[in-house]
Short mmCIF file of C-alpha atoms and ligand atoms in Angstrom, two decimals:
data_model
loop_
_atom_site.label_atom_id
_atom_site.label_comp_id
_atom_site.label_asym_id
_atom_site.label_seq_id
_atom_site.Cartn_x
_atom_site.Cartn_y
_atom_site.Cartn_z
CA UNK G 1 -10.90 3.75 -26.17
CA UNK G 2 -13.65 3.77 -26.91
CA UNK G 3 -16.31 3.54 -24.17
CA UNK G 4 -19.95 2.03 -24.63
CA UNK G 5 -23.22 2.91 -22.26
CA UNK G 6 -23.60 1.03 -20.36
CA UNK G 7 -27.28 -0.02 -19.05
CA UNK G 8 -26.25 -1.05 -14.88
CA UNK G 9 -23.61 -2.37 -12.86
CA UNK G 10 -23.53 -5.01 -10.39
CA UNK G 11 -21.58 -7.52 -8.92
CA UNK G 12 -18.45 -6.71 -5.46
CA UNK G 13 -15.02 -5.37 -6.40
CA UNK G 14 -11.38 -4.69 -5.00
CA UNK G 15 -9.87 -2.06 -5.52
CA UNK G 16 -5.99 -0.86 -6.69
CA UNK G 17 -4.78 -0.31 -3.34
CA UNK G 18 -4.39 3.35 -2.22
CA UNK G 19 -1.72 5.77 -4.05
CA UNK G 20 -1.33 8.52 -1.35
CA UNK G 21 -0.39 5.18 1.70
CA UNK G 22 1.51 3.42 -1.21
CA UNK G 23 3.77 6.02 -1.69
CA UNK G 24 4.29 7.01 1.97
CA UNK G 25 4.62 3.50 3.01
CA UNK G 26 7.83 2.32 0.36
CA UNK G 27 9.24 5.57 0.68
CA UNK G 28 9.36 5.46 4.38
CA UNK G 29 10.03 2.29 5.07
CA UNK G 30 13.11 3.29 2.71
CA UNK G 31 14.36 5.01 4.96
CA UNK G 32 13.85 3.13 8.45
CA UNK G 33 15.93 0.97 10.22
CA UNK G 34 14.80 -2.51 8.30
CA UNK G 35 12.61 -4.82 6.41
CA UNK G 36 9.00 -4.67 5.51
CA UNK G 37 6.02 -5.88 3.95
CA UNK G 38 3.87 -3.67 2.21
CA UNK G 39 1.33 -5.58 0.96
CA UNK G 40 -2.51 -4.49 -1.44
CA UNK G 41 0.96 -2.38 -2.90
CA UNK G 42 -0.97 -0.01 -6.09
CA UNK G 43 1.73 -0.76 -8.52
CA UNK G 44 0.92 1.79 -10.61
CA UNK G 45 2.97 4.45 -12.59
CA UNK G 46 3.25 6.73 -10.10
CA UNK G 47 4.17 4.66 -7.32
CA UNK G 48 6.75 2.59 -9.98
CA UNK G 49 8.24 6.01 -10.04
CA UNK G 50 9.00 6.07 -5.81
CA UNK G 51 10.13 3.18 -5.69
CA UNK G 52 12.91 3.37 -8.71
CA UNK G 53 13.93 6.40 -7.14
CA UNK G 54 13.98 5.10 -3.45
CA UNK G 55 16.28 1.99 -5.17
CA UNK G 56 18.52 4.80 -6.31
CA UNK G 57 18.92 5.88 -3.19
CA UNK G 58 20.33 3.07 -1.89
CA UNK G 59 17.04 0.98 -0.73
CA UNK G 60 16.66 -2.67 -1.66
CA UNK G 61 12.84 -2.85 -3.03
CA UNK G 62 11.69 -6.63 -4.02
CA UNK G 63 8.53 -7.19 -6.05
CA UNK G 64 6.77 -10.37 -5.91
CA UNK G 65 2.87 -9.63 -6.93
CA UNK G 66 1.49 -6.66 -5.27
CA UNK G 67 3.94 -7.67 -2.18
CA UNK G 68 6.50 -4.77 -2.02
CA UNK G 69 9.47 -5.86 -0.19
CA UNK G 70 11.40 -2.62 1.24
CA UNK G 71 14.56 -2.89 3.00
CA UNK G 72 15.73 0.60 4.64
CA UNK G 73 18.68 2.42 3.01
CA UNK G 74 21.54 1.91 5.22
CA UNK G 75 22.94 5.36 3.88
CA UNK G 76 20.95 7.87 1.65
CA UNK G 77 23.24 8.59 -1.48
CA UNK G 78 23.64 11.59 -3.64
CA UNK G 79 22.26 10.82 -6.58
CA UNK G 80 22.78 12.83 -10.30
CA UNK G 81 18.95 11.50 -11.03
CA UNK G 82 15.99 11.17 -10.10
CA UNK G 83 12.78 10.77 -12.57
CA UNK G 84 9.55 10.93 -10.63
CA UNK G 85 7.94 10.43 -13.69
CA UNK G 86 3.79 12.18 -13.76
CA UNK G 87 3.58 11.95 -9.47
CA UNK G 88 3.33 15.27 -7.51
CA UNK G 89 3.36 13.44 -4.42
CA UNK G 90 6.64 11.76 -5.05
CA UNK G 91 8.31 14.94 -5.99
CA UNK G 92 7.37 16.89 -3.30
CA UNK G 93 8.02 14.76 -0.37
CA UNK G 94 10.74 13.83 -1.34
CA UNK G 95 12.59 16.88 -1.90
CA UNK G 96 11.79 17.67 2.05
CA UNK G 97 13.02 14.11 2.62
CA UNK G 98 16.59 15.15 0.69
CA UNK G 99 17.18 18.13 2.08
CA UNK G 100 16.48 16.56 5.62
CA UNK G 101 19.49 13.60 4.91
CA UNK G 102 21.43 16.67 3.66
CA UNK G 103 22.13 14.67 -0.05
CA UNK G 104 22.39 16.09 -2.88
CA UNK G 105 20.05 15.18 -5.49
CA UNK G 106 18.19 16.48 -8.86
CA UNK G 107 14.53 15.72 -9.14
CA UNK G 108 12.70 15.99 -12.74
CA UNK G 109 9.25 14.68 -13.92
CA UNK G 110 7.31 15.03 -17.09
CA UNK G 111 6.02 17.89 -18.89
CA UNK G 112 2.70 18.32 -16.77
CA UNK G 113 5.23 17.93 -13.41
CA UNK G 114 7.57 20.30 -14.96
CA UNK G 115 4.05 22.97 -15.06
CA UNK G 116 3.59 22.35 -11.05
CA UNK G 117 4.14 25.02 -7.88
CA UNK G 118 7.57 23.63 -6.63
CA UNK G 119 7.88 27.53 -4.96
CA UNK G 120 4.84 26.08 -1.92
CA UNK G 121 7.89 23.54 -0.34
CA UNK G 122 11.33 25.48 -2.05
CA UNK G 123 10.09 28.38 0.87
CA UNK G 124 9.50 26.65 3.53
CA UNK G 125 12.38 24.09 3.04
CA UNK G 126 14.48 27.29 2.02
CA UNK G 127 13.51 28.74 5.44
CA UNK G 128 14.53 25.74 6.97
CA UNK G 129 18.32 26.17 5.35
CA UNK G 130 18.07 23.72 2.29
CA UNK G 131 19.49 24.78 -0.78
CA UNK G 132 17.11 23.95 -3.66
CA UNK G 133 17.66 25.81 -7.13
CA UNK G 134 14.64 25.44 -10.01
CA UNK G 135 13.52 27.02 -12.83
CA UNK G 136 12.57 30.62 -12.43
CA UNK G 137 12.63 29.88 -8.65
CA UNK G 138 9.45 27.52 -9.26
CA UNK G 139 9.74 24.93 -11.44
CA UNK G 140 11.43 21.80 -12.06
CA UNK G 141 13.87 20.20 -12.24
CA UNK G 142 15.15 20.71 -8.81
CA UNK G 143 18.21 20.59 -7.73
CA UNK G 144 18.85 19.92 -4.30
CA UNK G 145 22.45 20.58 -2.76
CA UNK G 146 22.98 19.43 0.68
CA UNK G 147 22.97 20.67 3.49
CA UNK G 148 22.11 20.66 7.55
CA UNK G 149 18.41 22.32 7.87
CA UNK G 150 17.01 23.30 11.68
CA UNK G 151 13.46 23.25 12.94
CA UNK G 152 11.42 26.56 11.76
CA UNK G 153 7.40 27.68 12.69
CA UNK G 154 5.34 27.70 9.42
CA UNK G 155 1.79 28.56 9.04
CA UNK G 156 1.30 26.83 5.45
CA UNK G 157 -0.62 29.12 3.33
CA UNK G 158 -2.52 25.97 0.98
CA UNK G 159 -4.26 23.66 2.52
CA UNK G 160 -2.03 20.68 0.36
CA UNK G 161 -1.14 16.88 1.96
CA UNK G 162 1.85 16.58 0.42
CA UNK G 163 3.97 20.32 1.49
CA UNK G 164 3.24 19.36 4.95
CA UNK G 165 3.74 15.96 4.37
CA UNK G 166 7.52 17.72 2.63
CA UNK G 167 7.63 19.97 5.98
CA UNK G 168 7.30 17.13 8.10
CA UNK G 169 9.84 14.76 6.49
CA UNK G 170 12.85 17.23 6.17
CA UNK G 171 11.46 17.90 10.23
CA UNK G 172 12.41 14.18 11.50
CA UNK G 173 16.39 15.09 10.82
CA UNK G 174 16.16 18.94 11.99
CA UNK G 175 18.42 19.77 14.72
CA UNK G 176 15.11 21.57 16.63
CA UNK G 177 11.44 20.69 16.05
CA UNK G 178 9.55 21.77 13.85
CA UNK G 179 5.63 23.01 13.45
CA UNK G 180 3.46 23.05 10.57
CA UNK G 181 -0.20 25.09 11.09
CA UNK G 182 -2.58 23.93 8.26
CA UNK G 183 -5.42 26.42 6.75
CA UNK G 184 -7.37 23.37 7.34
CA UNK G 185 -7.31 19.37 7.89
CA UNK G 186 -5.53 17.39 5.02
CA UNK G 187 -5.28 13.95 4.15
CA UNK G 188 -3.06 12.64 7.48
CA UNK G 189 -1.56 9.36 6.33
CA UNK G 190 2.25 10.39 6.96
CA UNK G 191 1.53 10.98 10.46
CA UNK G 192 -0.11 8.39 11.39
CA UNK G 193 1.87 6.03 9.36
CA UNK G 194 5.12 7.60 10.80
CA UNK G 195 3.60 7.91 13.89
CA UNK G 196 3.23 4.13 14.22
CA UNK G 197 6.99 3.55 13.09
CA UNK G 198 7.93 5.12 15.84
CA UNK G 199 9.05 9.16 15.01
CA UNK G 200 8.40 11.47 17.54
CA UNK G 201 5.16 13.59 16.22
CA UNK G 202 2.67 15.14 18.18
CA UNK G 203 -0.72 16.50 16.45
CA UNK G 204 -2.73 18.68 17.46
CA UNK G 205 -5.82 19.78 15.71
CA UNK G 206 -4.24 21.54 12.88
CA UNK G 207 -1.11 21.31 14.32
CA UNK G 208 1.44 19.18 13.92
CA UNK G 209 5.30 18.99 16.00
CA UNK G 210 7.83 16.70 14.70
CA UNK G 211 11.42 16.44 16.59
CA UNK G 212 14.45 14.17 15.22
CA UNK G 213 13.39 10.93 15.26
CA UNK G 214 14.75 7.89 13.51
CA UNK G 215 12.27 5.36 11.87
CA UNK G 216 11.73 1.93 13.04
CA UNK G 217 10.39 -0.40 9.60
CA UNK G 218 6.54 -1.29 9.61
CA UNK G 219 4.20 -3.72 7.75
CA UNK G 220 1.70 -2.53 5.91
CA UNK G 221 -2.05 -3.50 4.45
CA UNK G 222 -2.69 -0.67 1.80
CA UNK G 223 -6.12 -0.27 1.76
CA UNK G 224 -8.09 0.14 -2.01
CA UNK G 225 -8.58 3.55 -2.73
CA UNK G 226 -11.61 6.08 -1.86
CA UNK G 227 -10.62 8.08 -4.55
CA UNK G 228 -10.48 5.10 -7.32
CA UNK G 229 -13.32 3.42 -5.65
CA UNK G 230 -15.24 7.56 -6.96
CA UNK G 231 -15.34 6.42 -10.36
CA UNK G 232 -17.71 3.03 -9.06
CA UNK G 233 -19.54 5.00 -6.57
CA UNK G 234 -20.79 7.62 -9.24
CA UNK G 235 -20.73 5.15 -11.77
CA UNK G 236 -23.39 2.93 -9.80
CA UNK G 237 -25.27 5.61 -8.22
CA UNK G 238 -26.26 6.99 -11.89
CA UNK G 239 -26.90 3.83 -14.58
CA UNK G 240 -30.66 2.49 -12.64
CA UNK G 241 -30.95 -1.46 -11.22
CA UNK G 242 -27.02 -1.06 -10.09
CA UNK G 243 -26.13 -2.45 -6.72
CA UNK G 244 -21.57 -2.75 -5.89
CA UNK G 245 -19.67 -3.64 -3.26
CA UNK G 246 -16.46 -2.04 -3.01
CA UNK G 247 -14.50 -4.25 -0.92
CA UNK G 248 -11.84 -3.22 1.37
CA UNK G 249 -11.54 0.91 0.80
CA UNK G 250 -9.89 3.20 2.72
CA UNK G 251 -12.42 5.35 4.64
CA UNK G 252 -10.00 7.98 6.77
CA UNK G 253 -11.86 11.08 7.53
CA UNK G 254 -10.39 13.29 5.53
CA UNK G 255 -10.73 11.74 2.74
CA UNK G 256 -14.04 11.32 2.78
CA UNK G 257 -16.05 14.03 1.64
CA UNK G 258 -17.21 11.79 -1.74
CA UNK G 259 -19.11 9.74 0.66
CA UNK G 260 -20.71 12.35 2.24
CA UNK G 261 -21.61 14.94 -0.75
CA UNK G 262 -22.89 11.34 -2.57
CA UNK G 263 -25.39 10.86 0.77
CA UNK G 264 -26.19 14.54 0.57
CA UNK G 265 -27.41 13.99 -3.04
CA UNK G 266 -29.74 11.16 -1.96
CA UNK G 267 -27.68 8.48 -2.97
CA UNK G 268 -27.85 5.41 -1.47
CA UNK G 269 -23.80 4.34 0.46
CA UNK G 270 -24.11 1.04 3.06
CA UNK G 271 -21.67 1.09 5.16
CA UNK G 272 -20.01 -2.69 5.92
CA UNK G 273 -17.49 -3.95 8.00
CA UNK G 274 -15.71 -1.08 9.58
CA UNK G 275 -12.59 -1.79 10.72
CA UNK G 276 -8.81 -1.05 11.06
CA UNK G 277 -5.95 -2.01 9.12
CA UNK G 278 -2.63 -1.02 10.56
CA UNK G 279 -3.08 3.13 11.76
CA UNK G 280 -6.23 2.86 8.81
CA UNK G 281 -9.94 3.25 9.24
CA UNK G 282 -10.96 0.52 5.50
CA UNK G 283 -14.81 -0.31 4.92
CA UNK G 284 -16.79 -2.91 2.83
CA UNK G 285 -19.17 -0.44 1.06
CA UNK G 286 -22.78 -1.19 -0.46
CA UNK G 287 -23.62 1.29 -3.00
CA UNK G 288 -26.91 1.08 -5.08
CA UNK G 289 -28.41 3.71 -7.93
CA UNK G 290 -31.00 6.03 -7.41
CA UNK G 291 -33.53 7.91 -9.66
CA UNK G 292 -33.43 11.94 -7.49
CA UNK G 293 -30.63 13.08 -7.19
CA UNK G 294 -30.33 16.36 -5.48
CA UNK G 295 -27.48 19.13 -6.30
CA UNK G 296 -24.70 19.57 -4.38
CA UNK G 297 -22.59 22.92 -3.04
CA UNK G 298 -18.98 21.77 -2.18
CA UNK G 299 -16.08 24.26 -0.92
CA UNK G 300 -14.71 25.82 2.25
CA UNK G 301 -13.28 22.96 4.75
CA UNK G 302 -15.20 20.00 2.74
CA UNK G 303 -12.28 20.86 -0.14
CA UNK G 304 -9.35 19.01 1.07
CA UNK G 305 -11.09 15.87 1.82
CA UNK G 306 -12.25 15.53 -1.79
CA UNK G 307 -9.81 17.39 -3.87
CA UNK G 308 -8.76 15.00 -6.28
CA UNK G 309 -12.94 13.29 -6.80
CA UNK G 310 -14.18 17.07 -7.62
CA UNK G 311 -14.07 16.07 -11.46
CA UNK G 312 -15.77 12.80 -10.99
CA UNK G 313 -18.61 14.64 -9.32
CA UNK G 314 -19.55 16.67 -11.88
CA UNK G 315 -20.20 14.33 -13.31
CA UNK G 316 -22.85 13.02 -11.25
CA UNK G 317 -23.71 17.05 -11.05
CA UNK G 318 -25.06 16.47 -14.42
CA UNK G 319 -27.36 14.03 -13.28
CA UNK G 320 -28.67 16.19 -10.22
CA UNK G 321 -31.49 18.13 -10.61
CA UNK G 322 -30.52 21.48 -10.52
CA UNK G 323 -27.72 23.71 -9.99
CA UNK G 324 -24.81 22.94 -8.09
CA UNK G 325 -21.57 24.07 -6.72
CA UNK G 326 -18.23 23.34 -7.02
CA UNK G 327 -16.07 26.77 -4.51
CA UNK G 328 -13.12 27.36 -3.25
CA UNK G 329 -11.20 24.83 -4.99
CA UNK G 330 -8.58 27.16 -7.24
CA UNK G 331 -5.86 23.87 -6.01
CA UNK G 332 -7.39 22.15 -8.76
CA UNK G 333 -5.74 24.49 -11.54
CA UNK G 334 -2.53 23.37 -10.66
CA UNK G 335 -2.87 18.79 -10.84
CA UNK G 336 -1.93 17.41 -13.99
CA UNK G 337 -3.85 19.50 -15.99
CA UNK G 338 -5.85 22.71 -15.43
CA UNK G 339 -9.20 20.32 -13.61
CA UNK G 340 -11.44 23.16 -13.45
CA UNK G 341 -11.09 24.34 -17.72
CA UNK G 342 -10.44 20.32 -19.00
CA UNK G 343 -13.11 19.19 -16.57
CA UNK G 344 -15.50 22.01 -17.74
CA UNK G 345 -14.30 21.51 -21.41
CA UNK G 346 -14.50 17.05 -21.20
CA UNK G 347 -18.29 17.93 -20.14
CA UNK G 348 -19.49 21.06 -22.06
CA UNK G 349 -17.97 18.51 -25.55
CA UNK G 350 -20.28 16.24 -24.03
CA UNK G 351 -23.85 18.18 -23.93
CA UNK G 352 -23.74 19.71 -20.47
CA UNK G 353 -24.57 23.15 -19.30
CA UNK G 354 -21.64 23.70 -17.39
CA UNK G 355 -19.22 26.93 -16.69
CA UNK G 356 -15.80 26.92 -14.83
CA UNK G 357 -15.37 30.37 -12.52
CA UNK G 358 -12.62 32.01 -10.70
CA UNK G 359 -12.18 29.03 -8.10
CA UNK G 360 -14.37 25.86 -9.13
CA UNK G 361 -17.27 25.16 -11.53
CA UNK G 362 -21.28 25.45 -11.95
CA UNK G 363 -23.21 23.27 -12.80
CA UNK G 364 -27.05 22.65 -14.10
CA UNK G 365 -27.66 19.04 -13.95
CA UNK G 366 -30.03 17.80 -16.59
CA UNK G 367 -30.13 14.42 -15.96
CA UNK G 368 -28.23 12.96 -19.14
CA UNK G 369 -25.43 13.61 -21.61
CA UNK G 370 -24.54 13.03 -24.94
CA UNK G 371 -21.73 11.56 -25.50
CA UNK G 372 -20.30 10.31 -28.85
CA UNK G 373 -17.22 12.47 -29.47
CA UNK G 374 -13.94 12.28 -28.54
CA UNK G 375 -12.14 13.33 -25.38
CA UNK G 376 -7.95 14.25 -25.51
CA UNK G 377 -7.45 12.86 -21.86
CA UNK G 378 -3.35 13.92 -22.32
CA UNK G 379 -1.43 14.32 -18.98
CA UNK G 380 -3.98 13.49 -16.28
CA UNK G 381 -5.08 9.70 -15.11
CA UNK G 382 -8.45 11.13 -13.48
CA UNK G 383 -8.92 13.10 -16.38
CA UNK G 384 -9.44 10.47 -18.55
CA UNK G 385 -11.15 8.14 -15.51
CA UNK G 386 -14.29 10.96 -15.04
CA UNK G 387 -14.46 10.81 -19.14
CA UNK G 388 -15.08 6.98 -19.35
CA UNK G 389 -17.85 6.80 -16.42
CA UNK G 390 -19.22 9.83 -18.20
CA UNK G 391 -19.34 8.00 -21.19
CA UNK G 392 -20.34 4.81 -19.83
CA UNK G 393 -23.48 6.62 -18.28
CA UNK G 394 -23.84 9.30 -21.66
CA UNK G 395 -26.87 8.22 -24.81
CA UNK G 396 -24.01 7.56 -27.02
CA UNK G 397 -20.59 6.87 -25.26
CA UNK G 398 -17.08 8.37 -25.67
CA UNK G 399 -13.69 7.74 -27.63
CA UNK G 400 -10.64 8.41 -25.01
CA UNK G 401 -7.22 9.52 -27.09
CA UNK G 402 -4.34 8.81 -24.31
CA UNK G 403 -6.73 6.93 -22.22
CA UNK G 404 -3.70 4.60 -21.15
CA UNK G 405 -2.84 7.41 -18.35
CA UNK G 406 -5.27 5.90 -16.37
CA UNK G 407 -2.70 3.36 -15.70
CA UNK G 408 -0.47 6.14 -13.19
CA UNK G 409 -2.80 5.61 -10.25
CA UNK G 410 -5.84 2.83 -11.74
CA UNK G 411 -3.88 0.39 -13.90
CA UNK G 412 -6.91 -2.16 -14.44
CA UNK G 413 -9.43 0.17 -14.95
CA UNK G 414 -11.17 0.17 -18.06
CA UNK G 415 -12.10 -3.70 -17.43
CA UNK G 416 -14.23 -2.55 -14.75
CA UNK G 417 -16.71 -1.63 -18.21
CA UNK G 418 -16.31 -5.65 -19.45
CA UNK G 419 -18.44 -6.24 -16.26
CA UNK G 420 -21.29 -3.64 -16.77
CA UNK G 421 -24.00 -5.28 -19.00
CA UNK G 422 -24.21 -3.31 -22.20
C1 S3P K 501 -1.85 14.27 -2.03
C2 S3P K 501 -1.84 15.20 -1.62
C3 S3P K 501 -2.80 15.95 -2.29
C4 S3P K 501 -3.60 15.34 -3.95
C5 S3P K 501 -3.00 14.69 -4.50
C6 S3P K 501 -2.25 13.29 -3.48
C7 S3P K 501 -0.68 12.98 -0.91
O1 S3P K 501 -2.41 17.41 -3.06
O2 S3P K 501 -4.32 16.13 -4.90
O3 S3P K 501 -3.03 13.50 -5.25
O4 S3P K 501 -0.66 12.06 -1.57
O5 S3P K 501 -0.14 14.20 -0.12
P1 S3P K 501 -1.77 18.26 -2.62
O6 S3P K 501 -1.43 17.71 -1.79
O7 S3P K 501 -0.80 19.50 -3.95
O8 S3P K 501 -3.18 19.10 -2.31
#
C-alpha cells in the first residue's frame, strides 16, 4: 500500500463501531436470555472472531449489513477449538466467561496473541477455582477444564480493562461475590453494559463488586470508535486548512484522553450535539487544523484513557514545537506488537527525532516528517494506521507492508485518503 502526502482534508465522516463495545455487546448477549440487535456493530476481524467463538459455544448470531442479531445460548457448550485470531479482548474476556460457566474449552490465536501474557488472568481466575493450563503458565493456547468458582477480593497489579472484565464475567457465575479493585480506572464498558442487562453489579470509584446474576438481552447502538476517530483527529489537526466533522463518536470519559491531549497541545476540537446511546455518551466532533502545536507530557492515570492512541499521539508529537514525553506506559510493550519499539522504529525511519525509554518515549518535534520509505506493520493494526497517517503528513509519503492488518479494527481505513486533497 502506498500513501501519498496530502495537502488537506475536509468533509463529514462516519466511523466504524467501537471495537470494545461491539465485542461486549455480542459476547454478553450471547449468554443472555432472549434476542438482541446490535446496531452499527464493528465487523472487523477481531469482532468477527468473537462472533465465531460465541456461535461455537451455542449462541445463534445472524449478520445483516451492520446489524448483528444475537440469540443467547440456552446452554454454553464445551468447545475444543476457539480461535480468537489477533484479539486479546476476545481471549481474555472469553477465558473469564468460560471459567464462570464451568465448561471445558481450548482458546488459541495468531502468532501475536501467543506472545501476549495471560498469567494476568490465569492467576486470579485460578484463585477463584478455575483450572487453566497454558504454555509456560502464561501463553496461549489456554486449556480450560470445567470447575466451579467462588468469589474473591482481588487488587489488580496492572490497570487493564481486559483483566477486570474477565474477572467480572467469571464473578457473575461464582457462588460468592467477587470484588475487583483497580489501581487506575480503566474503560468501563463491561460494567455499564452488564448493569443494563440486569446484572447485580455495584461500582464505587475503582472498586467493582458482582454477585451471581442471570443476564437479560439488550439492544445496543454501538457508538463510533474514538480509537478509530483518533487517526482522523491527528490528520486534520496537522494538515493546514483542514476542517472535518466526525459523526457519532463514543465519548465515554474513560476513553477520551486523546481529546484532552490534542486540546492541551492547542488543537481545535469542538464537541457538538452531545447525547447518549444506551449507557454510552456520544457526540459529533468538529476538528480544525492548528499551526502552533505545543508539546505534551503524558503519564500516570491518563495512560489507560488513551492507551491505544499512543502510536498516533507520537505522530502528533513530531509536529509539536518542542519535547513531548510519554511515560508510565510499559503496557505498550505487550500489545499487538511491542508498541514502544515499533512506534519509535517507524517514526525514526520517517525522519523523526525520537527515542524509546523504559516505559515510553521522548519525541523532539521538528514540525516535519520525511517519509519516502517502507514500513512493515506486521500484525499490528494500530501501527499500520499510524504509519499511514505519518505518511500522509510527510514530505514523501510511505509504503506500508502488511497494510491490510488495519482490517482488525477499521475495515475501510484506507478510503480516508481518497477524500483528502493531494
Ligand atoms: C481493551 C482494553 C485495553 C485496550 C484494548 C481493548 C478492552 O487492553 O488496549 O485495545 O476492550 O477491554 P488492556 O486491558 O490490556 O489494557
